[in-house]
Amino acid sequence: MGRSAVQDTILVATLIALNVFVAFWSGFPREEHPRFGPWAGLGLQVVVVVVLVVRRVWPLFVLGVATVSAVLMSLSVWLVPGLLVTSVDGSGVWVPLAAPFAAYSAVVYSSRPRGAWVLTGVLTLVATRLWELSFAVAASGVLLTAVPALLGMYVAARRGLIVALTERAERAEREQFLLAERARAEERVRLAGEMHDVVTHRVSLMVLQAGALRVVSSDERVRAEAEGLRAAGCQALEELRDLVGVLRSPESAVGLVGGVGDEGGVGVGDWGLSVLVEESRAVGVEVVLSESGDRSVSSPVVARTAYRIVQEALTNVRKHAPGSGVRVEVRYEADRVRLRVRNSAPTAVVDRELASSGSGSGLKGLRQRVELVGGTFESGPRPDGGFHVKSVLPSYVPTTVTWIRSDSGSDNGTQSASAGTAFNE
């Protein structure tokens, strides 16, 4: 039972008790019409009170019942004294005690205010009995009928004003949100332009210089290293192109986040963790990869996330732990993927310039990415001076669900979930 129903029930019970008290207090029962008289008046009052239960649903019907009852009470005084009204000395107000609540409800809840005011006018006319002008009766009649209706008009106007202000506030909030979205879109486009102009220019120069070194060098080892540097630069340009596209159009992030196996994405076959391991080995990092289980059970989004975790971990090893050995363990289970990357303590001098490069938010971005797919992530130093990264990912995550969840988060979380390369320092 709702709050309104409880209030109406209490109101009905109170008015019924009040009607019984008034009937006995005014001399009930009387000798006139001993068979029907006082009982008929009390029954009519109770009927009008019980009808108040539906005053919020059918307010005009309730007011109509109260008005008809008032007319019948007035007629009974002249035609059958003592039948419906116990006091027939002319000083009483011959309307039901439920009339004020009926008039108030009709003005507040009715969708046809004109009909409500017509019935209220008839009820007020019967209550004041202007054909028998009496100040006490007229004042009492207005107080019991017109004043509740005016109060209802005030409440209805106040409710309408509150609704209008609420709608205006919601509209302003929506407009503000749209303006913020537009500002974010413009900022993304600006960032995309900056990245394209600055980063692409520098990386392109590195690729060209590496290619030139490969051509002019007579040392086969130098030529091989130059070719590896040129290939890495080309791959960086390809990933940067994807990221710039995400910044310009967030919708393209769906393909980037879940585009495992697609063009420019990360696959679970040749273009997977083994590629990262070989790249690290090529620059002198001892990496051991251990994979167990069926890789095909993991969804594209999970494979992409695992790839980024290993990529970030190996990047951090190259920057912060030169000379250390790394072990990458991946176990594919029926319902989850367990991933762990451990490295030993560094044995070489850390390059301060290389270590200080980046934003320092790579692990934080990884945690956000893992949480977006419903996984767990932990990282920290080891007792032997090394470092470890551990994550447990669900085997299957729909791409669309991941994108929706990332879009509902914070701005940093959205961009991190949208662009996998943004997690790297």
Short mmCIF file of C-alpha atoms in Angstrom, two decimals:
data_model
loop_
_atom_site.label_atom_id
_atom_site.label_comp_id
_atom_site.label_asym_id
_atom_site.label_seq_id
_atom_site.Cartn_x
_atom_site.Cartn_y
_atom_site.Cartn_z
CA MET A 1 0.00 0.00 0.00
CA GLY A 2 1.42 3.33 -1.08
CA ARG A 3 1.75 6.45 0.97
CA SER A 4 -1.26 8.11 -0.73
CA ALA A 5 -3.47 5.08 -0.06
CA VAL A 6 -2.48 5.11 3.62
CA GLN A 7 -3.27 8.81 3.90
CA ASP A 8 -6.69 8.36 2.25
CA THR A 9 -7.51 5.41 4.52
CA ILE A 10 -6.66 7.44 7.63
CA LEU A 11 -8.73 10.35 6.32
CA VAL A 12 -11.77 8.16 5.65
CA ALA A 13 -11.58 6.49 9.06
CA THR A 14 -11.25 9.85 10.81
CA LEU A 15 -14.21 11.39 8.98
CA ILE A 16 -16.42 8.37 9.65
CA ALA A 17 -15.65 8.61 13.36
CA LEU A 18 -16.29 12.36 13.28
CA ASN A 19 -19.66 11.87 11.55
CA VAL A 20 -20.75 9.34 14.19
CA PHE A 21 -19.68 11.71 16.97
CA VAL A 22 -21.53 14.67 15.42
CA ALA A 23 -24.66 12.57 14.90
CA PHE A 24 -24.83 11.49 18.55
CA TRP A 25 -23.76 14.89 19.87
CA SER A 26 -26.59 16.63 17.99
CA GLY A 27 -29.26 14.43 19.59
CA PHE A 28 -29.14 11.22 17.59
CA PRO A 29 -31.53 9.42 17.47
CA ARG A 30 -34.53 11.71 17.25
CA GLU A 31 -38.15 10.94 17.47
CA GLU A 32 -38.89 12.23 13.96
CA HIS A 33 -38.79 9.40 11.48
CA PRO A 34 -37.71 6.86 14.09
CA ARG A 35 -37.48 4.10 11.50
CA PHE A 36 -35.24 5.81 8.87
CA GLY A 37 -34.50 9.41 9.87
CA PRO A 38 -31.18 9.72 11.67
CA TRP A 39 -29.80 6.50 10.23
CA ALA A 40 -30.42 7.70 6.65
CA GLY A 41 -28.50 10.95 7.27
CA LEU A 42 -25.58 9.14 8.86
CA GLY A 43 -25.53 6.59 6.03
CA LEU A 44 -25.43 9.36 3.42
CA GLN A 45 -22.51 11.00 5.22
CA VAL A 46 -20.62 7.70 5.38
CA VAL A 47 -21.20 7.05 1.67
CA VAL A 48 -19.70 10.42 0.73
CA VAL A 49 -16.75 9.79 3.04
CA VAL A 50 -16.06 6.32 1.60
CA VAL A 51 -16.09 7.74 -1.93
CA LEU A 52 -13.10 9.90 -0.93
CA VAL A 53 -10.93 6.80 -1.38
CA VAL A 54 -10.93 7.46 -5.15
CA ARG A 55 -10.56 11.24 -4.90
CA ARG A 56 -7.13 11.16 -6.61
CA VAL A 57 -8.35 8.97 -9.48
CA TRP A 58 -11.87 10.30 -10.08
CA PRO A 59 -11.92 13.70 -8.39
CA LEU A 60 -14.90 15.06 -10.35
CA PHE A 61 -16.96 11.99 -9.48
CA VAL A 62 -16.21 12.48 -5.77
CA LEU A 63 -17.13 16.18 -5.96
CA GLY A 64 -20.29 15.32 -7.87
CA VAL A 65 -21.35 12.86 -5.15
CA ALA A 66 -20.71 15.51 -2.48
CA THR A 67 -22.70 18.13 -4.44
CA VAL A 68 -25.66 15.80 -5.01
CA SER A 69 -25.61 14.85 -1.32
CA ALA A 70 -25.68 18.53 -0.32
CA VAL A 71 -28.67 19.14 -2.59
CA LEU A 72 -30.51 16.12 -1.14
CA MET A 73 -29.79 17.30 2.42
CA SER A 74 -31.18 20.77 1.67
CA LEU A 75 -34.30 19.36 0.01
CA SER A 76 -34.91 16.97 2.89
CA VAL A 77 -35.03 19.88 5.34
CA TRP A 78 -38.00 21.34 3.45
CA LEU A 79 -39.70 18.16 2.28
CA VAL A 80 -38.93 15.56 4.96
CA PRO A 81 -37.51 17.29 8.06
CA GLY A 82 -35.19 15.12 10.15
CA LEU A 83 -34.58 12.53 7.44
CA LEU A 84 -31.06 13.52 6.32
CA VAL A 85 -30.25 16.52 8.56
CA THR A 86 -30.65 16.31 12.32
CA SER A 87 -30.45 20.10 12.83
CA VAL A 88 -33.26 21.86 10.97
CA ASP A 89 -33.29 25.13 12.83
CA GLY A 90 -31.64 26.92 9.91
CA SER A 91 -28.35 27.73 11.63
CA GLY A 92 -26.40 24.72 10.31
CA VAL A 93 -24.55 24.20 7.04
CA TRP A 94 -26.31 21.46 5.16
CA VAL A 95 -23.38 19.83 3.32
CA PRO A 96 -21.49 16.59 4.02
CA LEU A 97 -18.45 16.82 6.26
CA ALA A 98 -16.42 15.38 3.37
CA ALA A 99 -17.29 18.34 1.11
CA PRO A 100 -14.08 20.38 1.81
CA PHE A 101 -11.87 17.43 0.83
CA ALA A 102 -13.94 16.75 -2.30
CA ALA A 103 -13.66 20.38 -3.43
CA TYR A 104 -9.91 20.46 -2.76
CA SER A 105 -9.25 17.17 -4.57
CA ALA A 106 -11.28 18.18 -7.63
CA VAL A 107 -9.21 21.32 -8.19
CA VAL A 108 -5.86 19.64 -7.51
CA TYR A 109 -6.23 16.32 -9.33
CA SER A 110 -8.83 16.91 -12.06
CA SER A 111 -7.73 17.27 -15.66
CA ARG A 112 -10.87 19.33 -16.35
CA PRO A 113 -10.65 22.39 -14.08
CA ARG A 114 -13.73 24.02 -15.61
CA GLY A 115 -15.96 21.14 -14.51
CA ALA A 116 -14.39 21.20 -11.07
CA TRP A 117 -15.15 24.91 -10.61
CA VAL A 118 -18.74 24.49 -11.85
CA LEU A 119 -19.44 21.76 -9.31
CA THR A 120 -17.66 23.76 -6.61
CA GLY A 121 -19.85 26.77 -7.42
CA VAL A 122 -23.02 24.68 -7.09
CA LEU A 123 -21.78 23.20 -3.81
CA THR A 124 -20.90 26.66 -2.47
CA LEU A 125 -24.33 27.99 -3.46
CA VAL A 126 -26.08 25.17 -1.61
CA ALA A 127 -23.82 25.55 1.42
CA THR A 128 -24.24 29.34 1.76
CA ARG A 129 -28.01 29.35 1.02
CA LEU A 130 -28.00 32.86 -0.37
CA TRP A 131 -31.80 32.74 -0.67
CA GLU A 132 -31.86 32.74 3.13
CA LEU A 133 -29.17 35.32 3.70
CA SER A 134 -27.35 34.70 6.96
CA PHE A 135 -23.81 35.85 7.67
CA ALA A 136 -22.99 32.88 9.87
CA VAL A 137 -24.31 30.36 7.35
CA ALA A 138 -22.70 32.13 4.37
CA ALA A 139 -19.33 32.40 6.12
CA SER A 140 -19.44 28.76 7.19
CA GLY A 141 -20.45 27.64 3.69
CA VAL A 142 -17.64 29.56 2.02
CA LEU A 143 -15.15 28.21 4.56
CA LEU A 144 -16.22 24.62 3.89
CA THR A 145 -16.38 24.78 0.07
CA ALA A 146 -14.80 27.79 -1.65
CA VAL A 147 -11.75 28.12 0.62
CA PRO A 148 -10.63 24.47 0.14
CA ALA A 149 -11.07 24.92 -3.62
CA LEU A 150 -8.90 28.07 -3.57
CA LEU A 151 -6.31 26.21 -1.51
CA GLY A 152 -6.37 23.42 -4.07
CA MET A 153 -5.87 25.95 -6.86
CA TYR A 154 -2.76 27.25 -5.06
CA VAL A 155 -1.39 23.72 -4.57
CA ALA A 156 -2.04 22.82 -8.22
CA ALA A 157 -0.31 26.00 -9.43
CA ARG A 158 2.65 25.31 -7.14
CA ARG A 159 2.96 21.74 -8.41
CA GLY A 160 2.82 22.92 -12.00
CA LEU A 161 5.53 25.47 -11.29
CA ILE A 162 7.74 22.83 -9.68
CA VAL A 163 7.27 20.52 -12.66
CA ALA A 164 8.12 23.33 -15.08
CA LEU A 165 11.22 24.31 -13.12
CA THR A 166 12.30 20.68 -12.92
CA GLU A 167 11.91 20.22 -16.66
CA ARG A 168 13.81 23.45 -17.28
CA ALA A 169 16.63 22.30 -14.98
CA GLU A 170 16.80 18.91 -16.71
CA ARG A 171 16.82 20.61 -20.11
CA ALA A 172 19.64 22.91 -18.99
CA GLU A 173 21.56 19.91 -17.67
CA ARG A 174 21.14 18.09 -20.97
CA GLU A 175 22.27 21.16 -22.88
CA GLN A 176 25.28 21.51 -20.60
CA PHE A 177 26.14 17.86 -21.15
CA LEU A 178 25.90 18.31 -24.92
CA LEU A 179 28.10 21.38 -24.75
CA ALA A 180 30.64 19.45 -22.68
CA GLU A 181 30.55 16.60 -25.19
CA ARG A 182 31.10 19.06 -28.00
CA ALA A 183 34.02 20.64 -26.14
CA ARG A 184 35.54 17.20 -25.54
CA ALA A 185 35.13 16.33 -29.21
CA GLU A 186 36.84 19.56 -30.24
CA GLU A 187 39.65 18.88 -27.76
CA ARG A 188 40.07 15.37 -29.15
CA VAL A 189 40.36 16.77 -32.65
CA ARG A 190 42.92 19.30 -31.46
CA LEU A 191 44.94 16.60 -29.69
CA ALA A 192 44.77 14.43 -32.79
CA GLY A 193 46.16 17.29 -34.85
CA GLU A 194 48.95 17.92 -32.36
CA MET A 195 49.92 14.26 -32.24
CA HIS A 196 49.83 14.00 -35.99
CA ASP A 197 51.96 17.10 -36.50
CA VAL A 198 54.53 16.53 -33.76
CA VAL A 199 54.86 12.82 -33.02
CA THR A 200 54.35 11.58 -36.56
CA HIS A 201 56.92 14.04 -37.84
CA ARG A 202 59.59 12.88 -35.39
CA VAL A 203 58.90 9.18 -35.81
CA SER A 204 58.93 9.55 -39.59
CA LEU A 205 62.36 11.15 -39.38
CA MET A 206 63.58 8.23 -37.25
CA VAL A 207 62.25 5.74 -39.80
CA LEU A 208 63.89 7.58 -42.68
CA GLN A 209 67.20 7.85 -40.85
CA ALA A 210 67.13 4.15 -39.96
CA GLY A 211 66.40 3.30 -43.59
CA ALA A 212 69.24 5.49 -44.76
CA LEU A 213 71.59 3.87 -42.24
CA ARG A 214 70.61 0.42 -43.50
CA VAL A 215 71.43 1.46 -47.06
CA VAL A 216 74.76 3.18 -46.48
CA SER A 217 76.22 0.93 -43.80
CA SER A 218 78.59 -1.83 -44.81
CA ASP A 219 78.36 -3.65 -41.48
CA GLU A 220 75.77 -6.40 -41.72
CA ARG A 221 74.97 -6.21 -37.98
CA VAL A 222 74.37 -2.46 -38.17
CA ARG A 223 72.16 -2.95 -41.21
CA ALA A 224 70.09 -5.57 -39.36
CA GLU A 225 69.69 -3.32 -36.35
CA ALA A 226 68.74 -0.40 -38.60
CA GLU A 227 66.13 -2.54 -40.34
CA GLY A 228 64.68 -3.55 -36.96
CA LEU A 229 64.55 0.10 -35.91
CA ARG A 230 62.87 1.05 -39.17
CA ALA A 231 60.26 -1.73 -38.80
CA ALA A 232 59.53 -0.70 -35.21
CA GLY A 233 59.09 2.89 -36.34
CA CYS A 234 56.68 1.83 -39.07
CA GLN A 235 54.68 -0.18 -36.55
CA ALA A 236 54.61 2.81 -34.18
CA LEU A 237 53.29 4.99 -37.01
CA GLU A 238 50.56 2.45 -37.73
CA GLU A 239 49.45 2.34 -34.09
CA LEU A 240 49.66 6.11 -33.87
CA ARG A 241 47.40 6.33 -36.92
CA ASP A 242 44.80 4.19 -35.12
CA LEU A 243 45.03 6.32 -31.98
CA VAL A 244 44.66 9.56 -33.92
CA GLY A 245 41.55 8.09 -35.53
CA VAL A 246 40.13 7.31 -32.10
CA LEU A 247 40.74 10.85 -30.91
CA ARG A 248 38.99 12.25 -33.95
CA SER A 249 36.05 9.84 -33.80
CA PRO A 250 35.32 7.92 -30.54
CA GLU A 251 33.12 5.45 -32.44
CA SER A 252 36.22 3.99 -34.08
CA ALA A 253 37.45 2.96 -30.65
CA VAL A 254 35.11 -0.04 -30.80
CA GLY A 255 37.27 -1.52 -33.49
CA LEU A 256 40.46 -0.59 -31.68
CA VAL A 257 39.47 -2.02 -28.32
CA GLY A 258 37.96 -5.19 -29.66
CA GLY A 259 39.67 -5.45 -33.00
CA VAL A 260 41.68 -8.53 -32.22
CA GLY A 261 42.60 -10.23 -35.43
CA ASP A 262 41.39 -7.31 -37.55
CA GLU A 263 43.57 -5.03 -39.63
CA GLY A 264 45.69 -2.95 -37.31
CA GLY A 265 44.58 -5.00 -34.31
CA VAL A 266 46.15 -7.68 -32.20
CA GLY A 267 45.48 -11.24 -33.14
CA VAL A 268 45.83 -14.44 -31.17
CA GLY A 269 47.95 -16.09 -33.79
CA ASP A 270 51.22 -14.84 -35.27
CA TRP A 271 50.48 -11.24 -34.26
CA GLY A 272 50.39 -12.00 -30.52
CA LEU A 273 52.54 -12.30 -27.42
CA SER A 274 55.35 -14.07 -29.23
CA VAL A 275 55.92 -10.94 -31.31
CA LEU A 276 56.40 -8.87 -28.17
CA VAL A 277 58.82 -11.43 -26.76
CA GLU A 278 60.88 -11.48 -29.96
CA GLU A 279 61.02 -7.68 -30.04
CA SER A 280 62.36 -7.60 -26.48
CA ARG A 281 64.89 -10.33 -27.21
CA ALA A 282 66.09 -8.38 -30.23
CA VAL A 283 67.13 -5.47 -27.98
CA GLY A 284 68.91 -7.69 -25.48
CA VAL A 285 66.19 -8.52 -22.92
CA GLU A 286 66.07 -12.17 -21.89
CA VAL A 287 62.39 -13.13 -22.02
CA VAL A 288 60.88 -16.57 -21.45
CA LEU A 289 57.29 -17.08 -22.63
CA SER A 290 55.21 -19.89 -21.17
CA GLU A 291 51.70 -20.44 -22.54
CA SER A 292 49.32 -23.26 -21.62
CA GLY A 293 45.76 -24.02 -22.57
CA ASP A 294 43.63 -23.23 -25.60
CA ARG A 295 44.04 -19.62 -26.73
CA SER A 296 40.94 -19.78 -28.92
CA VAL A 297 38.61 -19.76 -25.90
CA SER A 298 39.47 -16.13 -25.09
CA SER A 299 37.47 -13.37 -26.76
CA PRO A 300 39.16 -10.68 -28.89
CA VAL A 301 38.83 -8.03 -26.19
CA VAL A 302 40.53 -10.27 -23.63
CA ALA A 303 43.35 -11.11 -26.07
CA ARG A 304 43.86 -7.44 -26.75
CA THR A 305 43.95 -6.66 -23.03
CA ALA A 306 46.46 -9.44 -22.35
CA TYR A 307 48.62 -8.15 -25.18
CA ARG A 308 48.66 -4.64 -23.70
CA ILE A 309 49.54 -5.94 -20.23
CA VAL A 310 52.54 -7.84 -21.55
CA GLN A 311 53.52 -4.92 -23.78
CA GLU A 312 53.48 -2.44 -20.89
CA ALA A 313 55.34 -4.83 -18.58
CA LEU A 314 58.12 -5.42 -21.11
CA THR A 315 58.34 -1.70 -21.84
CA ASN A 316 58.80 -0.98 -18.15
CA VAL A 317 61.50 -3.65 -17.90
CA ARG A 318 63.45 -2.10 -20.76
CA LYS A 319 63.14 1.35 -19.17
CA HIS A 320 63.54 0.65 -15.46
CA ALA A 321 65.29 -2.75 -15.14
CA PRO A 322 68.01 -3.12 -17.76
CA GLY A 323 69.84 -6.42 -17.70
CA SER A 324 67.08 -8.28 -15.84
CA GLY A 325 65.46 -11.49 -17.00
CA VAL A 326 61.73 -11.68 -17.62
CA ARG A 327 59.31 -14.58 -17.44
CA VAL A 328 55.85 -14.28 -19.02
CA GLU A 329 53.33 -16.90 -17.97
CA VAL A 330 49.89 -17.17 -19.61
CA ARG A 331 47.36 -19.87 -18.75
CA TYR A 332 44.14 -20.13 -20.76
CA GLU A 333 41.34 -21.77 -18.79
CA ALA A 334 37.70 -22.44 -19.65
CA ASP A 335 36.35 -19.33 -17.94
CA ARG A 336 39.40 -17.10 -17.36
CA VAL A 337 42.86 -16.18 -18.51
CA ARG A 338 45.64 -15.96 -15.92
CA LEU A 339 48.58 -13.74 -16.81
CA ARG A 340 51.77 -13.05 -14.89
CA VAL A 341 54.93 -11.15 -15.84
CA ARG A 342 57.95 -11.29 -13.51
CA ASN A 343 61.39 -9.79 -13.86
CA SER A 344 64.51 -10.11 -11.74
CA ALA A 345 66.51 -7.25 -10.26
CA PRO A 346 68.31 -5.00 -12.79
CA THR A 347 72.00 -5.69 -13.39
CA ALA A 348 72.85 -2.69 -15.59
CA VAL A 349 72.79 1.06 -15.04
CA VAL A 350 69.38 2.65 -15.63
CA ASP A 351 69.24 5.23 -18.39
CA ARG A 352 67.79 8.22 -16.51
CA GLU A 353 66.59 9.98 -19.61
CA LEU A 354 64.79 6.87 -20.85
CA ALA A 355 63.37 6.05 -17.42
CA SER A 356 61.96 9.55 -16.94
CA SER A 357 60.21 9.55 -20.29
CA GLY A 358 56.48 8.88 -20.42
CA SER A 359 53.57 10.01 -18.27
CA GLY A 360 54.02 7.50 -15.46
CA SER A 361 50.41 6.33 -15.73
CA GLY A 362 50.94 3.09 -17.66
CA LEU A 363 50.12 0.71 -14.80
CA LYS A 364 47.18 2.85 -13.72
CA GLY A 365 45.83 2.72 -17.25
CA LEU A 366 46.27 -1.04 -17.32
CA ARG A 367 44.28 -1.38 -14.11
CA GLN A 368 41.45 0.67 -15.60
CA ARG A 369 41.49 -1.40 -18.76
CA VAL A 370 41.42 -4.68 -16.86
CA GLU A 371 38.57 -3.51 -14.63
CA LEU A 372 36.57 -2.51 -17.71
CA VAL A 373 36.55 -6.12 -18.88
CA GLY A 374 35.73 -7.40 -15.39
CA GLY A 375 39.18 -8.68 -14.45
CA THR A 376 41.60 -8.14 -11.56
CA PHE A 377 45.02 -6.53 -11.67
CA GLU A 378 47.89 -6.24 -9.23
CA SER A 379 51.50 -5.15 -9.47
CA GLY A 380 54.39 -4.42 -7.16
CA PRO A 381 58.01 -5.06 -6.27
CA ARG A 382 59.34 -8.50 -5.42
CA PRO A 383 61.56 -9.42 -2.42
CA ASP A 384 64.52 -10.12 -4.73
CA GLY A 385 64.46 -6.57 -6.13
CA GLY A 386 62.44 -7.41 -9.20
CA PHE A 387 58.88 -6.53 -10.14
CA HIS A 388 55.75 -8.49 -10.99
CA VAL A 389 52.46 -7.83 -12.80
CA LYS A 390 49.58 -10.25 -12.30
CA SER A 391 46.12 -10.22 -13.85
CA VAL A 392 43.11 -12.53 -14.10
CA LEU A 393 40.77 -11.85 -17.04
CA PRO A 394 37.43 -13.40 -17.97
CA SER A 395 37.60 -15.54 -21.09
CA TYR A 396 34.74 -13.82 -22.87
CA VAL A 397 33.70 -10.15 -22.89
CA PRO A 398 31.42 -8.77 -25.65
CA THR A 399 33.05 -5.85 -27.43
CA THR A 400 29.91 -3.68 -27.34
CA VAL A 401 29.50 -4.14 -23.60
CA THR A 402 33.10 -3.14 -23.02
CA TRP A 403 32.67 0.00 -25.09
CA ILE A 404 29.46 1.01 -23.31
CA ARG A 405 31.04 0.56 -19.89
CA SER A 406 34.09 2.54 -20.85
CA ASP A 407 31.93 5.33 -22.25
CA SER A 408 29.99 5.65 -18.99
CA GLY A 409 33.10 6.15 -16.92
CA SER A 410 35.36 9.11 -16.43
CA ASP A 411 37.06 10.92 -19.26
CA ASN A 412 40.42 9.34 -18.49
CA GLY A 413 38.87 5.90 -18.26
CA THR A 414 37.03 6.40 -21.54
CA GLN A 415 40.08 7.40 -23.48
CA SER A 416 42.15 4.66 -21.87
CA ALA A 417 39.57 1.98 -22.69
CA SER A 418 39.02 3.33 -26.18
CA ALA A 419 42.62 3.46 -27.27
CA GLY A 420 44.78 0.54 -26.25
CA THR A 421 47.99 2.31 -27.19
CA ALA A 422 47.16 5.14 -24.80
CA PHE A 423 48.08 2.88 -21.89
CA ASN A 424 51.71 2.81 -22.89
CA GLU A 425 54.00 5.44 -21.48
#
